[in-house]
mmCIF file of C-alpha atoms in Angstrom:
data_model
loop_
_atom_site.group_PDB
_atom_site.id
_atom_site.type_symbol
_atom_site.label_atom_id
_atom_site.label_comp_id
_atom_site.label_asym_id
_atom_site.label_seq_id
_atom_site.Cartn_x
_atom_site.Cartn_y
_atom_site.Cartn_z
ATOM 1 C CA MET A 1 -85.102 87.356 -174.818
ATOM 2 C CA LYS A 2 -81.639 86.206 -175.726
ATOM 3 C CA ILE A 3 -79.239 85.113 -173.082
ATOM 4 C CA HIS A 4 -75.771 84.383 -172.958
ATOM 5 C CA GLU A 5 -73.872 80.541 -172.524
ATOM 6 C CA TYR A 6 -72.794 81.924 -168.705
ATOM 7 C CA GLN A 7 -76.188 83.224 -168.577
ATOM 8 C CA ALA A 8 -77.881 79.705 -170.140
ATOM 9 C CA LYS A 9 -74.781 76.692 -168.653
ATOM 10 C CA GLU A 10 -75.884 78.651 -165.625
ATOM 11 C CA ILE A 11 -79.363 77.783 -166.177
ATOM 12 C CA PHE A 12 -79.061 74.365 -166.906
ATOM 13 C CA ALA A 13 -77.094 73.719 -164.203
ATOM 14 C CA THR A 14 -79.728 73.736 -162.389
ATOM 15 C CA PHE A 15 -81.593 70.712 -164.294
ATOM 16 C CA GLY A 16 -78.336 68.844 -163.444
ATOM 17 C CA ILE A 17 -76.999 68.775 -166.690
ATOM 18 C CA PRO A 18 -73.412 68.387 -166.287
ATOM 19 C CA VAL A 19 -71.413 71.706 -167.637
ATOM 20 C CA PRO A 20 -67.875 72.836 -167.122
ATOM 21 C CA LYS A 21 -66.510 75.023 -164.857
ATOM 22 C CA GLY A 22 -66.788 78.875 -166.072
ATOM 23 C CA LYS A 23 -66.648 82.414 -165.045
ATOM 24 C CA MET A 24 -67.838 85.475 -166.269
ATOM 25 C CA ALA A 25 -65.108 88.176 -167.159
ATOM 26 C CA THR A 26 -65.218 91.621 -168.504
ATOM 27 C CA THR A 27 -61.819 92.751 -167.438
ATOM 28 C CA ALA A 28 -58.263 90.756 -168.772
ATOM 29 C CA GLU A 29 -57.173 90.622 -164.751
ATOM 30 C CA GLU A 30 -60.503 88.875 -164.375
ATOM 31 C CA ALA A 31 -60.046 86.334 -167.330
ATOM 32 C CA ARG A 32 -56.142 85.525 -165.574
ATOM 33 C CA ASN A 33 -57.349 84.577 -161.785
ATOM 34 C CA ILE A 34 -60.186 82.826 -163.481
ATOM 35 C CA ALA A 35 -57.607 80.362 -164.786
ATOM 36 C CA ALA A 36 -55.452 81.436 -162.342
ATOM 37 C CA ASP A 37 -58.007 79.009 -159.640
ATOM 38 C CA TYR A 38 -58.498 76.661 -162.477
ATOM 39 C CA GLY A 39 -54.619 75.684 -162.842
ATOM 40 C CA ARG A 40 -55.269 74.046 -165.900
ATOM 41 C CA PRO A 41 -56.154 74.790 -169.540
ATOM 42 C CA VAL A 42 -59.263 76.862 -170.661
ATOM 43 C CA MET A 43 -61.026 77.931 -173.162
ATOM 44 C CA VAL A 44 -61.506 81.941 -173.469
ATOM 45 C CA LYS A 45 -65.260 82.602 -175.024
ATOM 46 C CA ALA A 46 -66.848 85.809 -175.848
ATOM 47 C CA GLN A 47 -70.050 86.340 -174.762
ATOM 48 C CA VAL A 48 -72.391 88.143 -177.633
ATOM 49 C CA HIS A 49 -76.042 87.768 -178.846
ATOM 50 C CA VAL A 50 -74.341 86.301 -182.280
ATOM 51 C CA GLY A 51 -73.412 82.604 -183.692
ATOM 52 C CA GLY A 52 -69.794 82.049 -185.356
ATOM 53 C CA ARG A 53 -67.941 83.244 -182.170
ATOM 54 C CA GLY A 54 -64.992 80.516 -183.113
ATOM 55 C CA LYS A 55 -64.926 81.205 -186.495
ATOM 56 C CA ALA A 56 -64.703 84.863 -185.831
ATOM 57 C CA GLY A 57 -61.412 84.366 -183.887
ATOM 58 C CA GLY A 58 -63.908 84.844 -180.134
ATOM 59 C CA ILE A 59 -63.392 81.310 -178.994
ATOM 60 C CA LYS A 60 -59.776 80.730 -178.077
ATOM 61 C CA TYR A 61 -58.023 78.053 -176.225
ATOM 62 C CA CYS A 62 -55.325 79.183 -173.246
ATOM 63 C CA ASN A 63 -52.301 76.571 -171.791
ATOM 64 C CA ASN A 64 -52.165 78.709 -168.905
ATOM 65 C CA ALA A 65 -53.003 81.776 -166.163
ATOM 66 C CA ASP A 66 -51.016 84.422 -168.572
ATOM 67 C CA GLU A 67 -52.014 82.789 -172.245
ATOM 68 C CA ALA A 68 -55.669 83.329 -171.093
ATOM 69 C CA PHE A 69 -54.795 87.145 -170.012
ATOM 70 C CA ALA A 70 -53.587 88.002 -173.278
ATOM 71 C CA ASN A 71 -56.399 86.225 -175.037
ATOM 72 C CA ALA A 72 -58.874 88.256 -173.473
ATOM 73 C CA GLU A 73 -57.370 91.496 -174.171
ATOM 74 C CA LYS A 74 -57.580 90.472 -177.707
ATOM 75 C CA ILE A 75 -61.385 88.681 -177.383
ATOM 76 C CA LEU A 76 -62.848 91.546 -174.866
ATOM 77 C CA GLY A 77 -63.408 95.100 -177.626
ATOM 78 C CA MET A 78 -64.013 93.077 -180.791
ATOM 79 C CA ASP A 79 -66.146 93.392 -182.688
ATOM 80 C CA ILE A 80 -68.712 90.034 -184.279
ATOM 81 C CA LYS A 81 -71.299 90.836 -187.069
ATOM 82 C CA GLY A 82 -71.664 94.196 -185.480
ATOM 83 C CA LEU A 83 -71.798 93.207 -181.310
ATOM 84 C CA THR A 84 -68.864 94.436 -179.106
ATOM 85 C CA VAL A 85 -67.881 92.094 -176.793
ATOM 86 C CA ARG A 86 -68.034 92.889 -173.631
ATOM 87 C CA ARG A 87 -67.919 89.999 -171.772
ATOM 88 C CA ILE A 88 -65.936 86.430 -171.977
ATOM 89 C CA LEU A 89 -67.041 83.414 -170.380
ATOM 90 C CA VAL A 90 -63.522 81.860 -168.732
ATOM 91 C CA THR A 91 -64.175 77.855 -168.228
ATOM 92 C CA GLU A 92 -62.712 74.063 -168.744
ATOM 93 C CA ALA A 93 -61.336 73.332 -172.134
ATOM 94 C CA SER A 94 -61.895 69.350 -171.726
ATOM 95 C CA ASP A 95 -60.133 66.574 -174.294
ATOM 96 C CA ILE A 96 -63.450 65.908 -176.950
ATOM 97 C CA ALA A 97 -63.859 62.024 -178.288
ATOM 98 C CA HIS A 98 -67.259 62.802 -180.022
ATOM 99 C CA GLU A 99 -69.395 65.660 -180.148
ATOM 100 C CA VAL A 100 -72.974 65.385 -181.298
ATOM 101 C CA TYR A 101 -75.660 68.139 -181.618
ATOM 102 C CA CYS A 102 -78.784 68.718 -179.485
ATOM 103 C CA GLY A 103 -81.442 70.640 -179.587
ATOM 104 C CA ILE A 104 -85.002 71.411 -178.892
ATOM 105 C CA ILE A 105 -87.587 74.130 -180.397
ATOM 106 C CA ILE A 106 -91.768 74.532 -181.228
ATOM 107 C CA ASP A 107 -92.545 73.334 -183.885
ATOM 108 C CA ARG A 108 -95.264 75.628 -184.855
ATOM 109 C CA ALA A 109 -97.091 72.873 -187.966
ATOM 110 C CA ALA A 110 -96.928 69.904 -185.539
ATOM 111 C CA LYS A 111 -97.807 72.496 -182.556
ATOM 112 C CA LYS A 112 -95.202 70.422 -180.683
ATOM 113 C CA PRO A 113 -92.328 70.538 -179.413
ATOM 114 C CA VAL A 114 -89.417 69.179 -181.127
ATOM 115 C CA ILE A 115 -86.263 67.299 -180.410
ATOM 116 C CA MET A 116 -83.515 66.732 -182.421
ATOM 117 C CA VAL A 117 -80.139 65.204 -182.536
ATOM 118 C CA SER A 118 -77.611 64.989 -184.925
ATOM 119 C CA ALA A 119 -74.266 63.232 -185.037
ATOM 120 C CA GLU A 120 -72.992 66.671 -187.079
ATOM 121 C CA GLY A 121 -71.952 68.138 -183.877
ATOM 122 C CA GLY A 122 -69.593 71.220 -183.647
ATOM 123 C CA ILE A 123 -70.710 72.963 -186.511
ATOM 124 C CA ASP A 124 -73.841 75.092 -188.507
ATOM 125 C CA ILE A 125 -76.927 72.728 -187.605
ATOM 126 C CA GLU A 126 -78.694 75.075 -189.848
ATOM 127 C CA GLU A 127 -75.694 73.945 -192.837
ATOM 128 C CA VAL A 128 -76.618 70.339 -191.475
ATOM 129 C CA ALA A 129 -80.688 71.002 -192.278
ATOM 130 C CA ALA A 130 -79.921 73.106 -195.885
ATOM 131 C CA LYS A 131 -77.591 69.906 -197.144
ATOM 132 C CA THR A 132 -78.036 67.102 -195.198
ATOM 133 C CA PRO A 133 -81.579 67.173 -193.230
ATOM 134 C CA GLU A 134 -81.222 62.874 -193.508
ATOM 135 C CA LYS A 135 -78.693 63.638 -190.594
ATOM 136 C CA ILE A 136 -81.267 65.625 -188.127
ATOM 137 C CA HIS A 137 -83.222 63.436 -185.995
ATOM 138 C CA LYS A 138 -86.108 64.047 -184.582
ATOM 139 C CA LEU A 139 -88.519 63.697 -182.108
ATOM 140 C CA HIS A 140 -91.984 65.562 -181.500
ATOM 141 C CA VAL A 141 -92.936 65.196 -177.942
ATOM 142 C CA ASP A 142 -96.396 65.641 -177.101
ATOM 143 C CA PRO A 143 -96.521 68.452 -174.228
ATOM 144 C CA ILE A 144 -98.822 66.861 -171.705
ATOM 145 C CA LEU A 145 -97.816 63.121 -171.850
ATOM 146 C CA GLY A 146 -93.780 65.106 -171.620
ATOM 147 C CA ILE A 147 -90.583 63.046 -172.386
ATOM 148 C CA GLN A 148 -91.152 59.530 -171.955
ATOM 149 C CA GLY A 149 -86.743 57.388 -170.952
ATOM 150 C CA TYR A 150 -87.280 55.078 -173.773
ATOM 151 C CA GLN A 151 -88.557 57.376 -175.992
ATOM 152 C CA ALA A 152 -85.311 59.551 -174.514
ATOM 153 C CA ARG A 153 -83.076 56.920 -175.044
ATOM 154 C CA GLU A 154 -84.239 56.134 -179.106
ATOM 155 C CA LEU A 155 -83.083 59.365 -179.702
ATOM 156 C CA ALA A 156 -79.844 59.484 -178.375
ATOM 157 C CA TYR A 157 -79.386 55.372 -179.645
ATOM 158 C CA LYS A 158 -79.797 57.585 -183.394
ATOM 159 C CA VAL A 159 -76.288 59.490 -182.644
ATOM 160 C CA TYR A 160 -74.453 56.883 -180.476
ATOM 161 C CA SER A 161 -73.969 52.967 -180.238
ATOM 162 C CA ASP A 162 -72.270 53.199 -176.592
ATOM 163 C CA PRO A 163 -74.819 51.773 -174.000
ATOM 164 C CA ASN A 164 -73.377 54.005 -171.272
ATOM 165 C CA THR A 165 -73.009 56.903 -173.370
ATOM 166 C CA ALA A 166 -76.275 57.078 -175.407
ATOM 167 C CA ASN A 167 -77.647 56.370 -171.823
ATOM 168 C CA GLN A 168 -76.085 59.274 -170.006
ATOM 169 C CA ALA A 169 -77.249 61.424 -172.992
ATOM 170 C CA ALA A 170 -80.542 59.741 -172.536
ATOM 171 C CA LYS A 171 -81.093 61.426 -169.065
ATOM 172 C CA ILE A 172 -79.221 65.031 -170.343
ATOM 173 C CA ILE A 173 -81.961 64.706 -173.288
ATOM 174 C CA GLN A 174 -84.349 64.706 -170.916
ATOM 175 C CA LYS A 175 -82.940 67.385 -168.410
ATOM 176 C CA LEU A 176 -83.277 69.499 -171.152
ATOM 177 C CA TYR A 177 -86.898 69.056 -171.813
ATOM 178 C CA ARG A 178 -87.212 70.026 -168.886
ATOM 179 C CA CYS A 179 -85.721 72.756 -168.923
ATOM 180 C CA PHE A 180 -87.086 74.051 -172.129
ATOM 181 C CA MET A 181 -90.271 73.777 -170.951
ATOM 182 C CA GLU A 182 -90.071 75.008 -167.114
ATOM 183 C CA SER A 183 -87.746 78.092 -168.952
ATOM 184 C CA ASP A 184 -90.358 78.604 -171.550
ATOM 185 C CA CYS A 185 -88.175 78.752 -174.055
ATOM 186 C CA THR A 186 -88.552 79.199 -177.496
ATOM 187 C CA LEU A 187 -85.001 77.473 -178.066
ATOM 188 C CA ALA A 188 -82.618 75.663 -175.853
ATOM 189 C CA GLU A 189 -79.826 73.803 -177.698
ATOM 190 C CA ILE A 190 -76.323 72.086 -177.016
ATOM 191 C CA ASN A 191 -73.952 72.593 -179.391
ATOM 192 C CA PRO A 192 -70.899 70.888 -178.962
ATOM 193 C CA LEU A 193 -72.518 67.220 -176.921
ATOM 194 C CA VAL A 194 -69.520 66.232 -175.972
ATOM 195 C CA THR A 195 -67.978 62.475 -174.663
ATOM 196 C CA THR A 196 -64.573 63.015 -173.177
ATOM 197 C CA PRO A 197 -62.034 60.435 -173.350
ATOM 198 C CA SER A 198 -63.238 58.751 -170.106
ATOM 199 C CA GLY A 199 -67.043 58.622 -171.456
ATOM 200 C CA ASP A 200 -68.622 60.794 -169.716
ATOM 201 C CA VAL A 201 -70.932 62.897 -171.466
ATOM 202 C CA ILE A 202 -71.052 66.934 -170.515
ATOM 203 C CA ALA A 203 -73.027 70.363 -172.985
ATOM 204 C CA LEU A 204 -70.196 71.327 -174.342
ATOM 205 C CA ASP A 205 -71.615 74.961 -175.153
ATOM 206 C CA ALA A 206 -75.017 75.896 -174.348
ATOM 207 C CA LYS A 207 -77.659 78.373 -176.044
ATOM 208 C CA ILE A 208 -81.110 79.540 -174.714
ATOM 209 C CA ASN A 209 -83.821 81.559 -175.864
ATOM 210 C CA ILE A 210 -86.567 82.405 -173.627
ATOM 211 C CA ASP A 211 -90.270 83.734 -174.746
ATOM 212 C CA ASP A 212 -90.320 86.925 -173.869
ATOM 213 C CA ASN A 213 -94.202 86.544 -173.406
ATOM 214 C CA ALA A 214 -93.863 84.499 -170.514
ATOM 215 C CA LEU A 215 -91.144 86.009 -168.746
ATOM 216 C CA TYR A 216 -93.781 87.109 -166.027
ATOM 217 C CA ARG A 217 -93.059 83.886 -164.749
ATOM 218 C CA HIS A 218 -89.837 84.169 -164.201
ATOM 219 C CA LYS A 219 -89.602 87.229 -162.511
ATOM 220 C CA ASP A 220 -85.689 86.366 -162.087
ATOM 221 C CA PHE A 221 -85.158 86.026 -164.921
ATOM 222 C CA GLU A 222 -85.503 89.674 -166.238
ATOM 223 C CA GLY A 223 -81.268 90.752 -164.162
ATOM 224 C CA LEU A 224 -80.146 88.566 -167.257
ATOM 225 C CA ARG A 225 -81.167 90.858 -170.029
ATOM 226 C CA ASP A 226 -77.802 92.233 -171.331
ATOM 227 C CA VAL A 227 -79.212 95.774 -172.868
ATOM 228 C CA ALA A 228 -76.015 95.732 -175.953
ATOM 229 C CA PRO A 229 -76.149 99.104 -177.666
ATOM 230 C CA ALA A 230 -77.065 97.099 -181.062
ATOM 231 C CA GLU A 231 -80.547 95.424 -179.365
ATOM 232 C CA GLU A 232 -81.423 99.078 -177.629
ATOM 233 C CA ALA A 233 -84.182 99.670 -180.152
ATOM 234 C CA GLU A 234 -85.594 96.448 -179.730
ATOM 235 C CA ASN A 235 -85.303 97.265 -175.982
ATOM 236 C CA GLU A 236 -86.792 100.747 -176.651
ATOM 237 C CA ALA A 237 -89.869 99.740 -178.931
ATOM 238 C CA ARG A 238 -90.911 96.085 -177.007
ATOM 239 C CA GLU A 239 -91.517 98.781 -173.978
ATOM 240 C CA ALA A 240 -93.674 100.573 -175.902
ATOM 241 C CA GLY A 241 -96.003 98.286 -176.915
ATOM 242 C CA LEU A 242 -94.303 98.001 -180.589
ATOM 243 C CA SER A 243 -92.220 94.325 -181.739
ATOM 244 C CA PHE A 244 -89.328 95.546 -184.083
ATOM 245 C CA VAL A 245 -86.630 92.890 -185.300
ATOM 246 C CA GLY A 246 -83.675 95.031 -186.978
ATOM 247 C CA LEU A 247 -82.748 93.347 -190.469
ATOM 248 C CA HIS A 248 -79.599 93.897 -193.388
ATOM 249 C CA GLY A 249 -81.855 95.823 -195.571
ATOM 250 C CA ASN A 250 -82.416 99.711 -196.260
ATOM 251 C CA ILE A 251 -85.997 100.022 -196.143
ATOM 252 C CA GLY A 252 -87.352 101.266 -192.853
ATOM 253 C CA CYS A 253 -91.072 99.386 -192.520
ATOM 254 C CA VAL A 254 -93.481 100.423 -190.047
ATOM 255 C CA VAL A 255 -97.102 98.325 -190.736
ATOM 256 C CA ASN A 256 -99.493 97.305 -188.148
ATOM 257 C CA GLY A 257 -99.983 93.848 -187.487
ATOM 258 C CA ALA A 258 -97.982 90.561 -187.883
ATOM 259 C CA GLY A 259 -99.615 89.586 -191.003
ATOM 260 C CA LEU A 260 -98.812 92.724 -192.760
ATOM 261 C CA ALA A 261 -95.423 92.885 -192.147
ATOM 262 C CA MET A 262 -95.487 89.671 -193.518
ATOM 263 C CA ALA A 263 -96.731 90.653 -196.389
ATOM 264 C CA THR A 264 -94.628 94.185 -196.230
ATOM 265 C CA MET A 265 -91.953 91.510 -196.586
ATOM 266 C CA ASP A 266 -92.372 89.719 -199.216
ATOM 267 C CA LEU A 267 -93.317 92.770 -201.554
ATOM 268 C CA VAL A 268 -90.403 94.501 -200.379
ATOM 269 C CA LYS A 269 -88.283 91.558 -201.985
ATOM 270 C CA HIS A 270 -90.896 90.761 -205.146
ATOM 271 C CA TYR A 271 -90.084 93.968 -205.655
ATOM 272 C CA GLY A 272 -86.285 94.215 -205.191
ATOM 273 C CA GLY A 273 -85.437 95.819 -201.958
ATOM 274 C CA GLU A 274 -84.647 94.819 -198.452
ATOM 275 C CA PRO A 275 -86.262 95.588 -195.527
ATOM 276 C CA ALA A 276 -84.214 97.771 -193.026
ATOM 277 C CA ASN A 277 -86.261 96.395 -190.311
ATOM 278 C CA PHE A 278 -89.385 95.173 -188.871
ATOM 279 C CA LEU A 279 -91.479 96.836 -187.042
ATOM 280 C CA ASP A 280 -95.353 96.600 -186.341
ATOM 281 C CA ILE A 281 -97.407 99.180 -184.413
ATOM 282 C CA GLY A 282 -99.735 96.774 -183.666
ATOM 283 C CA GLY A 283 -103.621 97.392 -182.444
ATOM 284 C CA SER A 284 -103.821 101.116 -181.334
ATOM 285 C CA SER A 285 -103.458 104.086 -183.305
ATOM 286 C CA ASN A 286 -101.915 106.040 -180.583
ATOM 287 C CA PRO A 287 -99.809 108.669 -182.177
ATOM 288 C CA ASP A 288 -96.755 108.368 -180.100
ATOM 289 C CA LYS A 289 -96.601 104.696 -181.110
ATOM 290 C CA VAL A 290 -95.775 106.211 -184.514
ATOM 291 C CA VAL A 291 -93.884 108.976 -183.097
ATOM 292 C CA THR A 292 -91.777 105.783 -180.412
ATOM 293 C CA ALA A 293 -91.398 103.834 -184.524
ATOM 294 C CA MET A 294 -90.083 106.310 -186.428
ATOM 295 C CA ARG A 295 -87.334 107.520 -183.717
ATOM 296 C CA ILE A 296 -86.361 103.822 -183.851
ATOM 297 C CA ILE A 297 -86.042 103.507 -187.457
ATOM 298 C CA LEU A 298 -84.307 106.867 -187.817
ATOM 299 C CA ARG A 299 -81.758 105.858 -185.448
ATOM 300 C CA ASP A 300 -80.051 103.323 -188.151
ATOM 301 C CA PRO A 301 -77.698 104.012 -190.322
ATOM 302 C CA ASN A 302 -78.512 101.995 -192.824
ATOM 303 C CA VAL A 303 -82.205 103.127 -193.740
ATOM 304 C CA LYS A 304 -82.772 105.584 -196.863
ATOM 305 C CA ALA A 305 -86.590 105.308 -197.285
ATOM 306 C CA ILE A 306 -89.460 104.706 -194.685
ATOM 307 C CA LEU A 307 -92.523 103.034 -195.133
ATOM 308 C CA PHE A 308 -95.384 103.331 -193.681
ATOM 309 C CA ASN A 309 -97.519 100.515 -194.928
ATOM 310 C CA ILE A 310 -101.421 100.427 -192.495
ATOM 311 C CA PHE A 311 -104.590 98.861 -192.903
ATOM 312 C CA GLY A 312 -106.876 100.765 -190.690
ATOM 313 C CA GLY A 313 -109.585 98.403 -188.687
ATOM 314 C CA ILE A 314 -108.719 99.390 -184.588
ATOM 315 C CA THR A 315 -106.062 101.176 -185.760
ATOM 316 C CA ARG A 316 -107.712 104.732 -186.668
ATOM 317 C CA CYS A 317 -105.538 106.415 -189.874
ATOM 318 C CA ASP A 318 -105.954 109.197 -188.986
ATOM 319 C CA ASP A 319 -104.552 108.771 -185.400
ATOM 320 C CA VAL A 320 -101.707 107.264 -187.853
ATOM 321 C CA ALA A 321 -101.047 110.516 -189.963
ATOM 322 C CA HIS A 322 -100.984 112.902 -186.912
ATOM 323 C CA GLY A 323 -98.144 110.808 -185.644
ATOM 324 C CA ILE A 324 -96.300 110.532 -188.919
ATOM 325 C CA VAL A 325 -96.593 114.160 -189.269
ATOM 326 C CA LYS A 326 -95.639 114.786 -185.262
ATOM 327 C CA ALA A 327 -92.647 112.338 -186.171
ATOM 328 C CA VAL A 328 -91.707 114.763 -188.962
ATOM 329 C CA ALA A 329 -91.744 117.812 -186.790
ATOM 330 C CA GLU A 330 -89.580 116.072 -184.573
ATOM 331 C CA PHE A 331 -87.235 114.524 -185.952
ATOM 332 C CA LYS A 332 -86.738 116.671 -189.749
ATOM 333 C CA PRO A 333 -85.750 113.078 -191.142
ATOM 334 C CA GLN A 334 -83.488 113.066 -193.728
ATOM 335 C CA VAL A 335 -84.975 110.186 -195.824
ATOM 336 C CA PRO A 336 -87.616 110.206 -198.078
ATOM 337 C CA ILE A 337 -91.297 108.625 -196.029
ATOM 338 C CA VAL A 338 -93.889 106.996 -197.848
ATOM 339 C CA VAL A 339 -96.967 106.348 -197.134
ATOM 340 C CA ARG A 340 -99.985 103.975 -197.555
ATOM 341 C CA LEU A 341 -103.313 104.356 -194.970
ATOM 342 C CA THR A 342 -106.214 102.991 -195.982
ATOM 343 C CA GLY A 343 -109.363 101.910 -193.141
ATOM 344 C CA THR A 344 -110.956 103.276 -190.557
ATOM 345 C CA ASN A 345 -111.073 107.398 -191.649
ATOM 346 C CA GLU A 346 -108.505 106.824 -194.681
ATOM 347 C CA GLU A 347 -109.569 110.008 -195.732
ATOM 348 C CA GLN A 348 -109.024 112.124 -192.740
ATOM 349 C CA ALA A 349 -105.691 110.608 -192.795
ATOM 350 C CA ARG A 350 -105.446 112.202 -196.433
ATOM 351 C CA VAL A 351 -106.130 115.693 -195.601
ATOM 352 C CA ILE A 352 -103.629 115.183 -192.781
ATOM 353 C CA LEU A 353 -100.691 113.989 -194.216
ATOM 354 C CA ALA A 354 -101.520 116.216 -197.828
ATOM 355 C CA GLU A 355 -101.824 119.839 -195.387
ATOM 356 C CA SER A 356 -97.996 118.604 -194.746
ATOM 357 C CA ASN A 357 -96.728 117.498 -197.498
ATOM 358 C CA LEU A 358 -96.885 113.524 -197.060
ATOM 359 C CA PRO A 359 -99.423 112.258 -200.215
ATOM 360 C CA ALA A 360 -100.758 108.896 -199.273
ATOM 361 C CA ALA A 361 -100.230 106.884 -201.819
ATOM 362 C CA ASP A 362 -103.318 104.452 -203.203
ATOM 363 C CA THR A 363 -102.043 100.883 -203.361
ATOM 364 C CA MET A 364 -99.591 98.765 -201.272
ATOM 365 C CA ASP A 365 -96.895 97.438 -204.530
ATOM 366 C CA GLY A 366 -97.220 101.388 -205.710
ATOM 367 C CA VAL A 367 -95.750 102.527 -201.613
ATOM 368 C CA VAL A 368 -93.791 99.625 -202.307
ATOM 369 C CA MET A 369 -92.406 99.942 -205.334
ATOM 370 C CA LYS A 370 -91.953 103.826 -204.207
ATOM 371 C CA ALA A 371 -90.177 103.336 -201.753
ATOM 372 C CA ILE A 372 -87.395 101.107 -203.674
ATOM 373 C CA GLU A 373 -87.068 103.947 -206.253
ATOM 374 C CA LEU A 374 -86.011 106.580 -203.293
ATOM 375 C CA ALA A 375 -83.733 104.175 -201.280
ATOM 376 C CA LYS A 376 -81.661 103.479 -204.561
ATOM 377 C CA VAL A 377 -81.471 107.257 -205.234
ATOM 378 C CA ALA A 378 -80.718 108.875 -201.490
#
């Protein structure tokens, strides 16, 4: 689950990580009042679940409350990478003497959390990782032992030379690690972690992603979910027991199992196509899941063809076929559908589809190439 910056900062604060004062607003008038209460320059920051807000004009410096009002009016309603800005954070502006990057993710290969710091703070860390990976310093942490003080200090000294600054940063690294573990995060990131001219180290920005599978341990986090229109599909899929990730192509993909999903994505790309999504109906063959999957995919206007790639083990191909036929009758899709069903009750599934003029393809390669061909002419 992604949460907004203002929510992440509230969580940071509970772990003792220093953050600037800030409040969320949904109107320009609220932004003006918040800025007036602070009585000093503020930043108005768009709250959307994408990066690149500053480059898109979604972050503005404001000298006073009137400027906060004017900039809030400009930012609210903006479209940033397909997401409409409905909330803004009004936060005290900070003078910056130095900035670094600090973040924690799970290193799946090492099966441990990895803490990363870089002196290249304030810019896209992905670009740093791609072009100058040597500028990112990493520390893998044994989750049983946790991060030790000397480890945090060693890491801090990779990006700071001043002992006072490094010691402050080391404490923040330890607090961030505790936040990451106790909040069941998949990502906890500060970019930038700034040093002010007076020598204080504070988290100027905050980003937290929480593991959906651990939300049952954090009932208080459910209220943090912001169901933006562009994320409705993801939420509907989760409630239906489906895994859905929207992408930017034109071929809607329905599969069963994450491995088959990845293989299907790879094959679509291999043959020159672009997946519009990753939609996994899982091991169950409940026809209603297929209907929900079709409804979610058809909501995307970029989808020009729908590809079913099902390997029937526990999943029964005939149940999936019944779901496809039911969905077609209900939604009457205007885009072509291609289907590959193989495995349990495959023959029955082929009969069901043939009776509805939806013949199944024989091979995975064949069905992928057919989907790409149909998407191009749609």
